[in-house]
Phi, psi and omega in degrees: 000152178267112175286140185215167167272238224243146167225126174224154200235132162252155179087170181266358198231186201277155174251122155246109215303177185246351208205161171311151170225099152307099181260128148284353173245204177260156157286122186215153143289153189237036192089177192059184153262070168330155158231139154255138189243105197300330170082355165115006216222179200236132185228099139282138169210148186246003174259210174243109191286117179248033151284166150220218183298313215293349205226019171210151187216143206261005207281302161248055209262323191343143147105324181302154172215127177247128188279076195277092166286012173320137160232024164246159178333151162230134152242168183225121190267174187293156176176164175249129191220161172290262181284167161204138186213135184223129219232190194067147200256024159271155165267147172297120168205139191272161192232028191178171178301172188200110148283113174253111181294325191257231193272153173214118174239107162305091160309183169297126176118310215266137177239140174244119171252133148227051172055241190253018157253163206266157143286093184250090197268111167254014163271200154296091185291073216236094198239109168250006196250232200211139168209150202207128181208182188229325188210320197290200192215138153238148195229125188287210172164123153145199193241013190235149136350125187232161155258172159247128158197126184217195175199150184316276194336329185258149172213107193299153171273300144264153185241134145271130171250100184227114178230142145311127196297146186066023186235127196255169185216112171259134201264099163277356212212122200267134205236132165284134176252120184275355203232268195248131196226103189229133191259134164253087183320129155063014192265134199213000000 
């Protein structure tokens, strides 16, 4: 991987990494609509991600993992990613809505608030850290099987179950809901 400082994207047309990318700063846009496309490769960044939906694209994304390895405050806007793992001992708090195509993974350590916005997981949930939300919701979402496996430390605001008939979301672990826990039958 290419170690980088501060990475800011300009213009209108797609960054397409070529590579693993370490950022020791933040992600930002500089006007216009950039779009970054991760491109299949795993980018750690320790800074604070200023992209959103309008600046990351899922088209080639598979595969991707964007890492938040801060081990100072993060914030993270909204956007859409494949894997998204948030490792290190700052805390995380999102600033905007989160589409995940894979996984969302909460290391040992890592605290995620994510106040009053939603998840739309179409992975896995694999929280060994600490998460937190207040009003927002995660919501499990697709035709593939998904897991849960969290701890009593963590706590969803709303859990939403909207699966595709015969697609299943299995609990390994048992997890706290503070608000609302609501299944959507059969909905496809």
């Amino acid at each position: 991987a290419i170690t980088y400082g501060n990475v800011s994207f300009a213009g209108n047309n797609d960054k397409t990494a070529l590579g693993s990318m370490n950022i020791v700063g933040s992600v930002r846009r500089l006007g216009s609509t950039p779009i970054f496309d991760a491109a299949g490769f795993t980018h750690t960044i320790a800074g604070d991600w200023f992209l959103d939906f309008a600046n990351t694209t899922i088209a080639s994304m598979f595969g991707s993992t964007i890492n938040f390895n801060g081990n100072g405050p993060q914030v993270v806007n909204s956007g859409d990613f494949d894997n998204i793992t948030f490792s290190g001992s700052g805390l995380k708090t999102l600033d905007g809505d989160l589409r995940v195509r894979s996984d969302v993974n909460i290391n040992s350590g890592a605290t995620l608030s994510a106040i009053i916005y939603d998840i739309n997981l179409y992975g896995n949930w694999i929280d060994n850290g600490t998460f937190s939300q207040t009003s927002g919701h995660v919501e499990f979402l697709g035709s593939a099987a998904q897991t849960i496996s969290s701890n009593l430390t963590s706590a969803f605001g709303d859990l939403y179950i909207r699966k595709d008939v015969g697609a299943d979301v299995i609990a390994n672990t048992t997890f706290r809901v503070d608000d609302n826990f609501l299944f959507f039958e059969d909905d496809a």
